[in-house]
CSV table of C-alpha atoms in Angstrom, one decimal:
chain,number,residue,atom,x,y,z
J,1,MET,CA,0.0,0.0,0.0
J,2,THR,CA,1.4,3.4,-0.9
J,3,ALA,CA,1.6,6.3,1.6
J,4,ILE,CA,-1.2,8.1,-0.2
J,5,GLU,CA,-3.5,5.0,-0.1
J,6,SER,CA,-2.6,4.6,3.6
J,7,ALA,CA,-3.4,8.2,4.4
J,8,MET,CA,-6.7,8.0,2.4
J,9,GLU,CA,-7.6,4.8,4.3
J,10,THR,CA,-6.8,6.4,7.6
J,11,GLY,CA,-8.7,9.6,6.6
J,12,THR,CA,-11.8,7.6,5.6
J,13,GLU,CA,-11.7,5.6,8.9
J,14,HIS,CA,-11.3,8.8,10.9
J,15,CYS,CA,-14.3,10.4,9.0
J,16,ALA,CA,-16.5,7.4,9.6
J,17,GLU,CA,-15.5,7.4,13.3
J,18,THR,CA,-16.3,11.1,13.6
J,19,ALA,CA,-19.7,10.5,12.1
J,20,LEU,CA,-20.5,8.1,15.0
J,21,GLY,CA,-19.8,10.8,17.6
J,22,SER,CA,-17.9,10.5,20.8
J,23,CYS,CA,-20.2,8.1,22.6
J,24,PHE,CA,-23.1,5.7,21.8
J,25,GLN,CA,-26.0,7.5,20.2
J,26,ARG,CA,-28.8,5.3,18.9
J,27,GLU,CA,-29.5,7.6,15.9
J,28,LYS,CA,-25.8,7.2,14.8
J,29,ALA,CA,-25.3,3.5,15.6
J,30,PRO,CA,-25.0,1.2,12.5
J,31,GLY,CA,-25.8,-1.8,14.7
J,32,TYR,CA,-29.1,-0.2,15.8
J,33,TRP,CA,-30.2,0.6,12.2
J,34,THR,CA,-29.2,-2.8,10.8
J,35,ASN,CA,-31.0,-4.5,13.6
J,36,GLN,CA,-34.2,-2.5,12.9
J,37,LEU,CA,-33.8,-3.2,9.2
J,38,SER,CA,-33.3,-6.9,9.8
J,39,ARG,CA,-36.3,-7.1,12.1
J,40,ARG,CA,-38.5,-5.5,9.5
J,41,PHE,CA,-37.2,-7.8,6.7
J,42,MET,CA,-37.8,-10.9,8.9
J,43,ASN,CA,-41.3,-9.7,9.8
J,44,ARG,CA,-42.3,-9.1,6.2
J,45,LEU,CA,-40.7,-12.3,5.0
J,46,ALA,CA,-42.4,-14.3,7.8
J,47,ARG,CA,-45.8,-13.0,6.6
J,48,ARG,CA,-45.1,-14.1,3.0
J,49,LEU,CA,-43.6,-17.5,4.0
J,50,GLU,CA,-46.3,-18.5,6.5
J,51,PRO,CA,-48.8,-19.7,3.8
J,52,LEU,CA,-46.0,-21.8,2.3
J,53,GLY,CA,-45.4,-23.6,5.7
J,54,ILE,CA,-41.9,-22.1,6.1
J,55,CYS,CA,-40.8,-19.8,8.9
J,56,ALA,CA,-38.4,-17.0,8.4
J,57,GLY,CA,-35.8,-18.6,10.5
J,58,GLN,CA,-35.6,-21.5,8.1
J,59,PHE,CA,-35.2,-19.3,5.0
J,60,GLY,CA,-31.4,-18.8,5.2
J,61,THR,CA,-30.7,-22.5,5.7
J,62,LEU,CA,-32.9,-23.3,2.7
J,63,VAL,CA,-31.2,-20.7,0.5
J,64,TRP,CA,-27.7,-22.2,1.3
J,65,LEU,CA,-29.0,-25.7,0.7
J,66,TRP,CA,-30.7,-24.7,-2.6
J,67,GLU,CA,-27.3,-23.3,-3.7
J,68,LYS,CA,-25.5,-26.5,-2.7
J,69,ASP,CA,-27.4,-29.5,-1.3
J,70,GLN,CA,-25.8,-31.9,1.2
J,71,ARG,CA,-23.9,-29.4,3.3
J,72,THR,CA,-22.9,-30.3,6.9
J,73,GLN,CA,-24.3,-28.6,9.9
J,74,ALA,CA,-20.9,-27.0,10.5
J,75,GLU,CA,-20.9,-25.6,7.0
J,76,LEU,CA,-24.3,-24.2,7.4
J,77,CYS,CA,-23.2,-22.6,10.7
J,78,ARG,CA,-20.3,-20.9,8.9
J,79,CYS,CA,-22.5,-19.8,6.0
J,80,LEU,CA,-25.2,-18.3,8.3
J,81,GLY,CA,-23.0,-17.0,11.1
J,82,VAL,CA,-24.9,-18.9,13.8
J,83,ASP,CA,-23.8,-21.2,16.5
J,84,GLN,CA,-24.1,-25.0,16.5
J,85,SER,CA,-27.0,-25.1,19.0
J,86,THR,CA,-29.1,-22.6,17.0
J,87,MET,CA,-28.5,-24.6,13.8
J,88,ALA,CA,-29.3,-27.8,15.5
J,89,ARG,CA,-32.7,-26.5,16.6
J,90,THR,CA,-33.4,-25.1,13.2
J,91,LEU,CA,-32.5,-28.4,11.5
J,92,THR,CA,-34.6,-30.4,14.0
J,93,ARG,CA,-37.6,-28.3,13.2
J,94,MET,CA,-36.9,-28.5,9.4
J,95,GLU,CA,-36.6,-32.3,9.6
J,96,ARG,CA,-39.9,-32.4,11.6
J,97,ASP,CA,-41.6,-30.3,8.9
J,98,GLY,CA,-40.3,-32.6,6.2
J,99,LEU,CA,-38.0,-30.0,4.6
J,100,ILE,CA,-34.7,-31.8,5.1
J,101,THR,CA,-33.3,-35.3,5.9
J,102,ARG,CA,-30.0,-36.1,7.4
J,103,ARG,CA,-27.6,-38.7,6.1
J,104,ALA,CA,-24.3,-39.9,7.7
J,105,ASP,CA,-21.3,-38.4,6.0
J,106,PRO,CA,-19.4,-41.3,4.5
J,107,SER,CA,-16.1,-39.5,4.9
J,108,ASP,CA,-16.7,-38.5,8.6
J,109,ARG,CA,-18.9,-40.7,10.8
J,110,ARG,CA,-19.2,-37.9,13.4
J,111,SER,CA,-20.9,-35.6,10.8
J,112,ALA,CA,-24.2,-35.7,8.9
J,113,ARG,CA,-25.1,-34.3,5.5
J,114,ILE,CA,-28.2,-32.2,5.3
J,115,LEU,CA,-30.3,-33.1,2.2
J,116,LEU,CA,-33.3,-31.2,0.8
J,117,THR,CA,-36.5,-33.2,0.4
J,118,GLU,CA,-38.9,-33.1,-2.6
J,119,LYS,CA,-41.1,-30.9,-0.5
J,120,SER,CA,-38.5,-28.2,0.0
J,121,ARG,CA,-37.3,-28.4,-3.6
J,122,ALA,CA,-40.9,-27.8,-4.8
J,123,LEU,CA,-41.1,-24.7,-2.6
J,124,GLU,CA,-37.9,-23.1,-3.9
J,125,VAL,CA,-39.4,-20.8,-6.6
J,126,GLU,CA,-42.2,-19.6,-4.4
J,127,VAL,CA,-40.0,-19.0,-1.4
J,128,LEU,CA,-37.4,-17.1,-3.4
J,129,ASP,CA,-40.1,-15.0,-5.1
J,130,ALA,CA,-41.5,-14.1,-1.7
J,131,ALA,CA,-38.0,-12.9,-0.6
J,132,HIS,CA,-37.6,-11.0,-3.8
J,133,GLN,CA,-40.8,-9.2,-3.3
J,134,VAL,CA,-39.8,-8.1,0.2
J,135,ASN,CA,-36.4,-7.0,-1.2
J,136,LYS,CA,-38.1,-5.0,-3.9
J,137,GLN,CA,-40.3,-3.3,-1.3
J,138,ALA,CA,-37.3,-2.4,0.8
J,139,VAL,CA,-35.4,-0.7,-2.1
J,140,ARG,CA,-38.4,1.1,-3.5
J,141,GLY,CA,-37.5,4.7,-4.1
J,142,LEU,CA,-33.7,4.1,-4.2
J,143,SER,CA,-31.8,4.5,-7.4
J,144,ALA,CA,-29.8,1.6,-8.8
J,145,GLU,CA,-26.6,3.4,-7.6
J,146,GLU,CA,-28.0,3.8,-4.1
J,147,ALA,CA,-28.9,0.1,-3.9
J,148,GLU,CA,-25.4,-0.9,-5.2
J,149,LEU,CA,-23.9,1.5,-2.6
J,150,PHE,CA,-25.9,-0.2,0.1
J,151,PHE,CA,-24.7,-3.6,-0.9
J,152,ASP,CA,-21.1,-2.5,-1.0
J,153,LEU,CA,-21.3,-0.8,2.4
J,154,ALA,CA,-23.0,-3.8,4.0
J,155,ARG,CA,-20.4,-6.2,2.6
J,156,ARG,CA,-17.6,-3.9,3.8
J,157,MET,CA,-19.1,-3.6,7.3
J,158,ILE,CA,-19.6,-7.3,7.5
J,159,ALA,CA,-15.9,-7.8,6.5
J,160,ASN,CA,-14.9,-5.3,9.2
J,161,LEU,CA,-16.9,-7.3,11.8
J,162,ASN,CA,-15.5,-10.6,10.6
J,163,THR,CA,-11.9,-9.3,11.3
J,164,LEU,CA,-10.6,-9.9,14.8
J,165,THR,CA,-9.1,-6.9,16.5
J,166,GLU,CA,-7.0,-6.7,19.7
J,167,ASP,CA,-10.2,-5.9,21.6
J,168,ASP,CA,-11.7,-9.2,20.4
J,169,ARG,CA,-8.9,-11.4,21.7
């Protein structure tokens, strides 16, 4: 990294920190706003998924399995950023609801592969359409550039939070 790039990066970081203020303020807290946004997304999604027999908490797991079937529980935990006990409860409910089955992993007897059922495969188009409709509602009134900026900023903030700092150790 050049000295100019380093200075620009430091300047950007300083500007962002300045925007937060000197102490916690709900109005200037990214965590507060993303939490509010997430709750509203999940509530809207839940309303659309309920008639399909899917709960919003199962949505993320299904999306990752539709992308690549037969993932392990540990893989799903990493993909969704949840702990093992949360994923175990979600998978138990999904198995009870006939959305997934589990099969022993032939290469690791301690692990199981999570497989979609015909029922969950048949719901893919409707479930993804429901999510798309919620997303369209959320970005209504934003320009394409503003939506892309949101995606970029969200990815960068997630990457920031995925990076351990001295305070995290």
